[in-house]
Short mmCIF file of C-alpha atoms and ligand atoms in Angstrom, two decimals:
data_model
loop_
_atom_site.label_atom_id
_atom_site.label_comp_id
_atom_site.label_asym_id
_atom_site.label_seq_id
_atom_site.Cartn_x
_atom_site.Cartn_y
_atom_site.Cartn_z
CA MET A 1 99.62 132.08 74.51
CA SER A 2 100.11 131.05 78.39
CA GLU A 3 103.54 131.20 80.24
CA TYR A 4 103.34 128.09 81.20
CA VAL A 5 102.39 125.45 77.30
CA ILE A 6 104.32 126.26 74.16
CA ASP A 7 101.40 123.87 72.15
CA ASP A 8 103.38 124.54 68.95
CA ARG A 9 101.91 122.06 66.40
CA GLU A 10 103.29 123.34 63.29
CA MET A 11 107.16 122.00 64.69
CA PRO A 12 105.86 120.09 66.16
CA ARG A 13 106.75 120.96 69.89
CA PHE A 14 105.25 120.93 73.13
CA ARG A 15 107.35 121.92 76.36
CA VAL A 16 105.82 123.19 79.72
CA ASN A 17 107.36 125.85 81.83
CA ARG A 18 109.34 124.56 84.80
CA LYS A 19 107.66 127.33 86.73
CA ALA A 20 104.40 125.33 87.56
CA MET A 21 106.80 122.67 89.45
CA ILE A 22 108.03 125.07 91.78
CA ALA A 23 106.07 128.09 92.65
CA PRO A 24 104.02 128.28 95.52
CA GLU A 25 101.80 130.41 93.64
CA VAL A 26 100.82 127.38 91.57
CA LEU A 27 100.52 125.12 93.74
CA ALA A 28 97.84 127.52 95.46
CA GLU A 29 95.95 128.56 91.42
CA GLU A 30 96.14 124.89 91.49
CA ARG A 31 93.80 123.98 94.60
CA ASP A 32 91.07 126.42 93.59
CA LEU A 33 91.09 126.18 89.49
CA ILE A 34 91.75 122.89 89.15
CA PHE A 35 90.99 120.77 92.84
CA ASP A 36 88.22 122.82 93.37
CA HIS A 37 86.91 122.36 89.60
CA SER A 38 87.24 118.50 88.82
CA TRP A 39 85.64 115.55 90.76
CA LEU A 40 88.33 113.54 92.88
CA PHE A 41 89.07 110.06 93.66
CA VAL A 42 87.52 109.51 97.77
CA GLY A 43 87.71 105.46 98.07
CA HIS A 44 86.82 101.74 96.07
CA GLU A 45 83.26 101.07 97.97
CA THR A 46 84.45 97.77 98.87
CA GLU A 47 86.83 99.43 100.84
CA LEU A 48 83.39 99.81 102.61
CA ARG A 49 81.68 96.40 103.19
CA LYS A 50 79.63 96.56 105.68
CA PRO A 51 76.82 99.59 107.14
CA ASN A 52 78.95 101.50 109.35
CA ASP A 53 82.00 101.28 108.49
CA PHE A 54 84.33 104.09 107.94
CA ARG A 55 87.87 105.48 107.34
CA THR A 56 88.50 108.98 106.96
CA ARG A 57 91.39 110.21 104.38
CA ARG A 58 92.62 114.12 102.80
CA VAL A 59 90.79 114.95 100.18
CA ALA A 60 92.55 118.16 97.79
CA GLY A 61 93.58 118.75 101.62
CA ARG A 62 89.92 118.40 103.35
CA PRO A 63 89.96 115.64 105.97
CA VAL A 64 87.16 113.77 105.29
CA ILE A 65 84.85 110.48 106.99
CA PHE A 66 84.52 108.42 104.01
CA ALA A 67 80.84 106.08 104.89
CA ARG A 68 78.78 102.93 103.93
CA ASP A 69 75.70 105.16 106.20
CA SER A 70 73.51 102.90 109.30
CA ALA A 71 71.11 102.01 105.72
CA GLY A 72 74.39 101.23 103.32
CA ALA A 73 74.41 103.96 101.74
CA VAL A 74 78.66 105.15 100.97
CA ARG A 75 78.04 109.50 102.48
CA VAL A 76 81.35 111.40 102.03
CA TRP A 77 81.26 114.15 105.42
CA ILE A 78 83.70 116.76 106.33
CA ASN A 79 85.73 115.42 109.37
CA SER A 80 85.71 118.89 110.71
CA CYS A 81 82.84 119.32 113.78
CA PRO A 82 80.81 122.10 112.99
CA HIS A 83 80.42 123.31 116.40
CA ARG A 84 84.00 124.54 116.70
CA GLY A 85 85.70 123.13 114.36
CA ALA A 86 87.86 119.65 115.93
CA MET A 87 88.18 116.78 114.27
CA LEU A 88 85.32 114.32 114.99
CA CYS A 89 86.92 111.35 113.37
CA ARG A 90 90.36 110.81 114.63
CA GLU A 91 90.43 107.23 113.95
CA PRO A 92 91.54 106.04 110.62
CA ALA A 93 88.76 103.38 110.36
CA GLY A 94 86.66 101.73 111.74
CA ASN A 95 82.56 100.55 112.46
CA GLY A 96 80.41 103.13 114.15
CA ARG A 97 77.18 104.62 114.04
CA PHE A 98 77.08 107.52 115.71
CA MET A 99 80.69 109.93 116.26
CA THR A 100 80.98 112.03 119.00
CA CYS A 101 83.36 114.77 119.02
CA MET A 102 86.51 114.65 121.34
CA TYR A 103 86.36 118.43 122.45
CA HIS A 104 83.12 120.14 123.56
CA GLY A 105 81.33 116.08 123.02
CA TRP A 106 78.76 116.90 120.51
CA SER A 107 77.10 113.37 118.82
CA PHE A 108 76.05 112.90 115.03
CA ASN A 109 75.00 109.53 113.78
CA ASN A 110 76.58 108.47 110.68
CA ALA A 111 73.88 109.80 108.26
CA GLY A 112 74.97 113.25 109.69
CA ARG A 113 72.55 114.28 111.57
CA LEU A 114 73.55 116.04 115.27
CA VAL A 115 71.68 113.92 117.42
CA SER A 116 73.02 114.96 121.05
CA VAL A 117 74.30 117.72 122.77
CA PRO A 118 75.84 118.16 126.78
CA ASP A 119 73.87 120.47 127.84
CA ASP A 120 71.53 121.34 125.68
CA ALA A 121 69.05 122.73 127.45
CA SER A 122 71.48 125.92 127.39
CA TYR A 123 71.24 126.21 123.80
CA GLY A 124 67.08 127.27 124.17
CA PRO A 125 64.60 125.35 121.99
CA GLY A 126 64.84 127.87 118.77
CA PHE A 127 68.85 126.53 118.12
CA ASP A 128 69.24 125.36 114.59
CA ARG A 129 71.14 122.17 115.28
CA PRO A 130 73.60 121.98 112.55
CA GLY A 131 74.28 118.27 110.64
CA LEU A 132 77.87 117.08 109.27
CA ALA A 133 78.96 119.11 106.15
CA SER A 134 79.20 117.20 103.07
CA PRO A 135 80.73 117.83 99.47
CA ALA A 136 78.90 119.66 96.44
CA LYS A 137 78.51 115.94 95.11
CA VAL A 138 79.77 112.36 95.65
CA ASP A 139 78.21 109.73 92.33
CA SER A 140 80.81 106.37 91.74
CA TYR A 141 81.49 104.33 88.94
CA ARG A 142 82.11 100.80 89.06
CA GLY A 143 82.26 101.10 92.72
CA PHE A 144 85.20 104.50 92.87
CA VAL A 145 84.27 106.92 94.21
CA PHE A 146 84.14 110.61 93.63
CA LEU A 147 83.67 113.69 95.09
CA SER A 148 83.57 116.97 93.50
CA PHE A 149 83.52 120.73 96.16
CA ASP A 150 82.21 122.32 92.38
CA PRO A 151 78.33 123.02 92.98
CA ASP A 152 78.29 123.33 88.86
CA ILE A 153 80.63 120.73 87.64
CA VAL A 154 79.19 118.11 84.87
CA ASP A 155 78.32 114.96 86.35
CA LEU A 156 80.59 111.83 86.56
CA PRO A 157 80.08 110.27 83.86
CA THR A 158 80.21 112.51 81.89
CA TYR A 159 83.47 114.05 83.13
CA LEU A 160 84.93 110.55 82.84
CA ALA A 161 84.34 110.35 79.60
CA ASP A 162 85.98 108.29 77.14
CA ALA A 163 87.83 106.75 81.01
CA LYS A 164 84.50 104.81 81.47
CA GLU A 165 86.12 102.50 78.96
CA TYR A 166 89.42 101.57 81.02
CA LEU A 167 87.52 100.92 84.44
CA ASP A 168 85.13 98.69 82.95
CA LEU A 169 88.12 96.83 81.29
CA VAL A 170 89.19 96.32 84.77
CA ALA A 171 86.73 96.14 86.92
CA ASP A 172 85.29 93.56 84.55
CA GLN A 173 88.27 90.83 85.82
CA SER A 174 85.92 89.54 88.68
CA LEU A 175 82.60 88.51 86.81
CA SER A 176 81.60 88.74 91.11
CA GLY A 177 82.95 92.58 90.97
CA MET A 178 86.41 93.13 91.48
CA GLU A 179 87.22 94.34 96.01
CA VAL A 180 89.96 96.29 97.36
CA LEU A 181 92.69 95.07 99.79
CA PRO A 182 92.87 96.02 103.32
CA GLY A 183 96.18 97.65 103.62
CA ALA A 184 97.88 100.58 101.50
CA HIS A 185 101.27 101.28 100.49
CA GLU A 186 101.76 104.89 101.58
CA TYR A 187 104.98 106.87 100.67
CA SER A 188 105.85 110.35 99.67
CA VAL A 189 108.22 112.04 97.35
CA LYS A 190 110.36 115.31 97.36
CA ALA A 191 108.68 116.16 93.63
CA ASN A 192 106.33 118.05 92.12
CA TRP A 193 102.63 115.70 92.33
CA LYS A 194 102.52 116.26 88.60
CA LEU A 195 105.94 114.78 88.14
CA LEU A 196 104.00 111.15 88.94
CA VAL A 197 101.55 111.49 86.70
CA GLU A 198 103.58 112.30 84.35
CA ASN A 199 105.49 109.43 85.92
CA SER A 200 102.59 107.19 85.88
CA TYR A 201 101.96 106.95 82.29
CA ASP A 202 104.85 107.23 80.63
CA GLY A 203 106.11 104.20 78.78
CA TYR A 204 109.92 105.52 77.56
CA HIS A 205 111.41 105.12 80.78
CA ALA A 206 110.65 101.47 81.73
CA THR A 207 113.55 100.16 80.48
CA SER A 208 116.50 102.50 81.39
CA ALA A 209 115.14 103.62 84.86
CA HIS A 210 113.70 99.97 85.51
CA GLN A 211 116.43 98.26 84.31
CA ARG A 212 117.40 95.81 86.69
CA TYR A 213 113.59 95.29 87.47
CA LEU A 214 113.49 94.07 83.99
CA GLU A 215 116.75 92.11 84.21
CA MET A 216 115.37 90.56 87.62
CA VAL A 217 112.34 89.11 85.14
CA LEU A 218 113.85 87.80 82.90
CA ALA A 219 116.27 85.94 84.60
CA ALA A 220 113.05 84.94 86.27
CA ARG A 221 111.34 84.18 83.19
CA GLY A 222 113.16 83.58 79.87
CA ALA A 223 114.16 86.16 77.63
CA ILE A 224 111.59 87.72 76.16
CA ASP A 225 110.53 88.14 72.66
CA PRO A 226 110.75 92.06 72.02
CA LYS A 227 107.65 90.62 69.17
CA ALA A 228 106.07 89.32 72.31
CA LEU A 229 104.95 92.62 73.77
CA GLY A 230 102.95 93.44 70.99
CA ASP A 231 101.49 97.31 69.64
CA SER A 232 101.10 99.60 72.51
CA ARG A 233 99.10 103.17 72.03
CA GLY A 234 98.55 105.91 73.97
CA VAL A 235 95.08 107.67 74.39
CA ASP A 236 93.55 111.05 74.57
CA LEU A 237 90.61 110.36 76.34
CA GLY A 238 89.02 113.67 76.80
CA ASN A 239 88.85 115.61 79.63
CA GLY A 240 92.38 115.70 80.43
CA HIS A 241 91.81 111.44 80.49
CA GLY A 242 94.55 109.56 78.90
CA VAL A 243 95.85 105.91 78.70
CA VAL A 244 98.57 103.94 77.37
CA ALA A 245 97.36 100.29 76.91
CA GLY A 246 99.23 97.40 75.62
CA GLY A 247 98.28 94.80 72.63
CA PRO A 248 96.67 91.15 73.78
CA SER A 249 98.58 89.31 75.86
CA THR A 250 101.21 92.42 76.69
CA GLY A 251 100.28 92.75 80.19
CA LEU A 252 100.35 88.58 80.76
CA LEU A 253 104.51 88.69 79.99
CA PHE A 254 105.07 91.28 83.50
CA GLY A 255 105.74 89.79 86.95
CA ARG A 256 107.29 87.00 87.58
CA PRO A 257 106.30 83.74 86.80
CA LEU A 258 103.04 81.46 88.02
CA SER A 259 103.17 78.59 88.37
CA PRO A 260 102.14 76.01 86.49
CA GLU A 261 98.87 75.45 88.77
CA ALA A 262 98.05 79.16 88.67
CA GLU A 263 99.22 79.79 84.69
CA VAL A 264 95.99 76.83 84.36
CA GLU A 265 93.52 78.93 86.56
CA ARG A 266 94.25 81.79 84.91
CA ASP A 267 93.45 80.76 81.48
CA GLY A 268 90.56 79.05 83.08
CA ARG A 269 89.12 82.24 84.03
CA LEU A 270 89.96 84.31 80.58
CA ALA A 271 87.98 81.65 79.17
CA ARG A 272 84.89 82.42 80.87
CA PHE A 273 85.79 85.87 80.41
CA ARG A 274 85.96 85.92 76.76
CA GLU A 275 82.28 83.59 76.89
CA ALA A 276 80.50 86.71 78.87
CA TYR A 277 82.05 89.73 77.33
CA GLY A 278 83.88 88.22 73.39
CA ASP A 279 86.97 87.96 72.67
CA ALA A 280 88.02 91.69 71.99
CA TRP A 281 87.00 93.05 75.04
CA VAL A 282 88.90 89.95 76.39
CA ASP A 283 91.80 90.78 74.36
CA ARG A 284 91.94 94.23 75.17
CA MET A 285 91.75 93.63 78.44
CA THR A 286 94.89 91.14 78.85
CA GLY A 287 96.27 94.23 77.03
CA GLY A 288 97.20 95.44 80.61
CA ARG A 289 97.04 99.54 80.38
CA ASN A 290 98.63 102.75 83.35
CA LEU A 291 95.55 104.54 82.97
CA VAL A 292 95.31 108.22 84.34
CA ILE A 293 91.99 110.59 85.49
CA PHE A 294 92.73 113.80 86.05
CA PRO A 295 93.51 115.28 87.91
CA ASN A 296 95.19 112.52 90.34
CA LEU A 297 93.73 109.74 89.66
CA VAL A 298 96.08 106.49 88.65
CA VAL A 299 94.94 102.86 88.14
CA ILE A 300 97.21 100.89 86.62
CA ASP A 301 96.47 97.37 84.83
CA LEU A 302 99.59 95.39 84.38
CA VAL A 303 97.42 91.97 84.51
CA MET A 304 99.23 90.56 86.93
CA GLY A 305 98.36 93.57 89.62
CA VAL A 306 96.31 96.24 89.77
CA ILE A 307 96.51 99.67 91.64
CA ILE A 308 94.47 102.32 92.27
CA ARG A 309 96.98 105.39 93.08
CA LYS A 310 95.71 109.32 94.10
CA ILE A 311 98.43 111.71 94.52
CA ASP A 312 97.92 114.71 96.85
CA PRO A 313 100.52 117.53 96.35
CA VAL A 314 101.25 119.12 99.96
CA THR A 315 104.21 122.11 98.80
CA PRO A 316 105.24 122.59 95.68
CA ASP A 317 108.62 120.57 95.71
CA TYR A 318 106.69 117.34 97.61
CA MET A 319 103.94 114.86 97.89
CA GLU A 320 102.14 112.09 99.59
CA VAL A 321 101.05 109.22 97.25
CA THR A 322 99.02 106.24 98.35
CA ALA A 323 98.07 102.73 97.25
CA TRP A 324 95.91 100.60 97.20
CA GLN A 325 95.60 97.27 95.77
CA LEU A 326 92.07 96.03 93.83
CA VAL A 327 92.21 91.79 93.22
CA PRO A 328 89.10 89.61 92.03
CA PRO A 329 88.23 87.90 95.01
CA ASP A 330 87.12 84.99 93.79
CA GLU A 331 90.57 83.39 92.12
CA SER A 332 92.88 81.13 94.73
CA ALA A 333 95.07 81.50 97.66
CA ASP A 334 98.05 80.68 94.32
CA LEU A 335 97.92 83.75 92.43
CA ARG A 336 96.01 85.59 95.17
CA ARG A 337 99.80 85.15 96.71
CA GLN A 338 101.65 85.82 93.30
CA ARG A 339 99.73 89.36 93.10
CA LEU A 340 100.71 90.24 96.17
CA ASP A 341 104.44 89.29 95.35
CA ASN A 342 104.21 91.73 92.24
CA PHE A 343 102.22 94.15 94.00
CA LEU A 344 105.18 94.59 96.56
CA THR A 345 108.12 94.11 94.27
CA PHE A 346 107.14 95.90 91.34
CA TRP A 347 105.73 99.33 92.99
CA GLY A 348 106.04 98.18 96.85
CA PRO A 349 107.89 101.93 98.05
CA GLY A 350 111.15 99.34 98.55
CA GLY A 351 110.08 97.70 95.67
CA LEU A 352 112.02 96.97 92.93
CA ALA A 353 110.69 99.95 90.73
CA THR A 354 109.08 102.41 92.87
CA PRO A 355 112.95 103.67 94.37
CA ASP A 356 113.41 104.48 90.90
CA ASP A 357 111.23 106.38 89.93
CA VAL A 358 110.96 108.19 93.71
CA GLU A 359 114.99 108.42 92.46
CA ALA A 360 114.39 110.48 88.94
CA LEU A 361 111.84 113.09 90.54
CA GLU A 362 113.48 113.40 93.33
CA THR A 363 116.49 114.58 90.33
CA CYS A 364 114.35 116.68 88.01
CA GLN A 365 113.29 118.96 91.59
CA LYS A 366 116.32 119.21 92.49
CA SER A 367 117.56 120.34 89.07
CA PHE A 368 114.56 122.48 89.21
CA ALA A 369 116.58 124.94 91.00
CA SER A 370 118.25 126.00 87.78
CA ALA A 371 114.90 126.64 86.15
CA ARG A 372 115.79 130.59 85.54
CA GLU A 373 117.98 128.58 83.22
CA LEU A 374 116.79 125.69 81.75
CA PRO A 375 112.87 126.78 82.08
CA TRP A 376 111.20 124.34 79.65
CA SER A 377 110.75 120.91 79.79
CA ASP A 378 109.83 119.10 76.96
CA ILE A 379 107.40 116.53 76.06
CA SER A 380 106.68 117.14 72.17
CA ARG A 381 107.35 113.34 71.87
CA GLY A 382 104.76 111.44 68.87
CA MET A 383 103.47 114.56 68.01
CA ASN A 384 103.40 114.24 64.38
CA LYS A 385 103.01 110.35 64.80
CA PRO A 386 100.25 108.70 63.15
CA VAL A 387 99.74 106.51 65.57
CA VAL A 388 100.90 107.11 68.75
CA SER A 389 102.46 104.74 70.97
CA ALA A 390 102.58 103.67 75.07
CA ASN A 391 106.35 105.55 74.66
CA ASP A 392 104.88 108.78 73.23
CA GLU A 393 103.52 111.30 75.11
CA LEU A 394 100.25 112.12 74.06
CA GLN A 395 98.56 111.63 77.61
CA MET A 396 100.73 113.77 79.04
CA ARG A 397 100.47 117.07 76.29
CA THR A 398 96.66 115.77 76.47
CA TRP A 399 96.82 116.48 81.04
CA TRP A 400 98.68 118.91 80.06
CA ARG A 401 96.28 121.19 78.00
CA ARG A 402 92.86 120.26 80.03
CA TRP A 403 95.49 121.89 83.11
CA ASN A 404 96.71 124.96 80.76
CA GLU A 405 93.04 125.47 80.29
CA LEU A 406 91.81 125.42 83.95
CA MET A 407 94.24 127.37 84.83
CA THR A 408 94.79 130.03 82.31
CA GLY A 409 91.79 129.78 80.24
CA GLU A 410 92.71 128.73 77.05
CA LYS A 411 91.67 126.10 75.41
CA LEU A 412 93.71 124.40 72.91
CA PRO A 413 92.54 121.85 71.08
CA PRO A 414 93.24 118.15 70.34
CA GLU A 415 96.04 116.59 68.47
CA ASN A 416 95.27 114.88 65.28
CA HIS A 417 96.35 111.59 65.15
CA ASP A 418 94.77 108.32 63.10
CA PRO A 419 91.32 106.73 65.39
CA ILE A 420 92.35 103.84 67.85
CA ASP A 421 91.02 101.14 65.66
CA GLY A 422 92.17 96.86 66.45
CA VAL A 423 92.14 95.46 69.24
CA PHE A 424 92.12 99.04 70.76
CA ALA A 425 88.93 99.74 70.22
CA GLY A 426 87.63 96.33 71.13
CA ARG A 427 84.05 96.25 72.39
CA ARG A 428 82.25 93.69 75.12
CA THR A 429 79.40 92.67 73.10
CA ALA A 430 78.04 90.64 76.31
CA SER A 431 74.81 92.47 77.46
CA GLN A 432 73.62 91.13 80.52
CA MET A 433 77.10 91.69 82.12
CA GLU A 434 76.75 96.07 81.47
CA PRO A 435 78.20 97.80 84.22
CA THR A 436 75.54 98.63 87.37
CA ALA A 437 76.84 102.56 87.43
FE1 FES B 1 83.07 119.45 118.98
FE2 FES B 1 82.75 121.43 120.46
S1 FES B 1 84.29 121.51 118.34
S2 FES B 1 81.56 119.72 120.00
FE1 FE B 2 108.29 103.74 86.39
#
């Protein structure tokens, strides 16, 4: 049995050892065994609109250049000069065909080729001119670009397993393709990165931790009949991925109310989607979903706004978070304004919900100082239920079983629950809208 996870199906009981959240050696092993053997989110294709656009960011601690080359292909380069290591590109974003190293002036084109070396003759004619290094694999699905440092990893569609369908539900929310808006929320939390993974699809905490936000929404909208919130599900999507999904129209109840004009526009959009994809798919679409793609990508789609969240461990008790907003480019200024308002007031680091989560996570981390006296956290909720809801913890257990497998080699079988049915299984019907990836 692993030292990190107790998975007792008889009792039933699922526990995680708090050592996983505090030990430096655990983070070092996570870098080797998890981040070096997963597909990791780099960015969205629409962040690179034109040929020669680039952005720099960190993926699994490595500085990378996320770029569109002159021919229009998306590339990812390691942001380190092959000469003696200086960071090649030091701008957060820009547009250019060449990158020149500030240290000794070597110059590379955006296809990775070394094109100019000062005082070239000193190297002699046989010198093997090194190009830029790239990660072992780069691929994309519905605009989401991933890399892997593992040359032997399964292909991206296989890795994503049933999570693909949930990315489709998000990507289908514009008939002309969703796009990432310029700008991002960047913030840090003094807590272990896995606590935010758990929190990102934890339905159970919403009414207690976010009481103030919910009061604001209720004050703006009038009372919401709890029955209108409908049903929800937690789903194991395979390979450590998981989701909590709301029933039809649940997503439309979040956020501040739309203006009457914006409501008409939104209903018109949904009617067009019904024509394009069929009712079953659009009923699912309006439910909203919190999706985690193992290990550190979160997509939260509450219909009133969609965020892409990337969670990066820095030390065992400190993480950095980046959140982008994914929008339909073909909506009116009015709908866009209300979407941006939700991005700020709900998800913003200074908004009415994220500070609650940050506070909760930071108090967990502080209390883990007593991990010797209280070593285990409990994640058992819903283990014995035939039908698992968003307020249960199946999705987290799914994640932790994959984590445990990569860290220790112990493979724990998935849980048995009733198959997903009804609206939660509705499929897209229109063939002309099949994913392009
Ligand atoms: Fe880049 Fe020397 S380190 S040119
Ligand atoms: Fe929260």
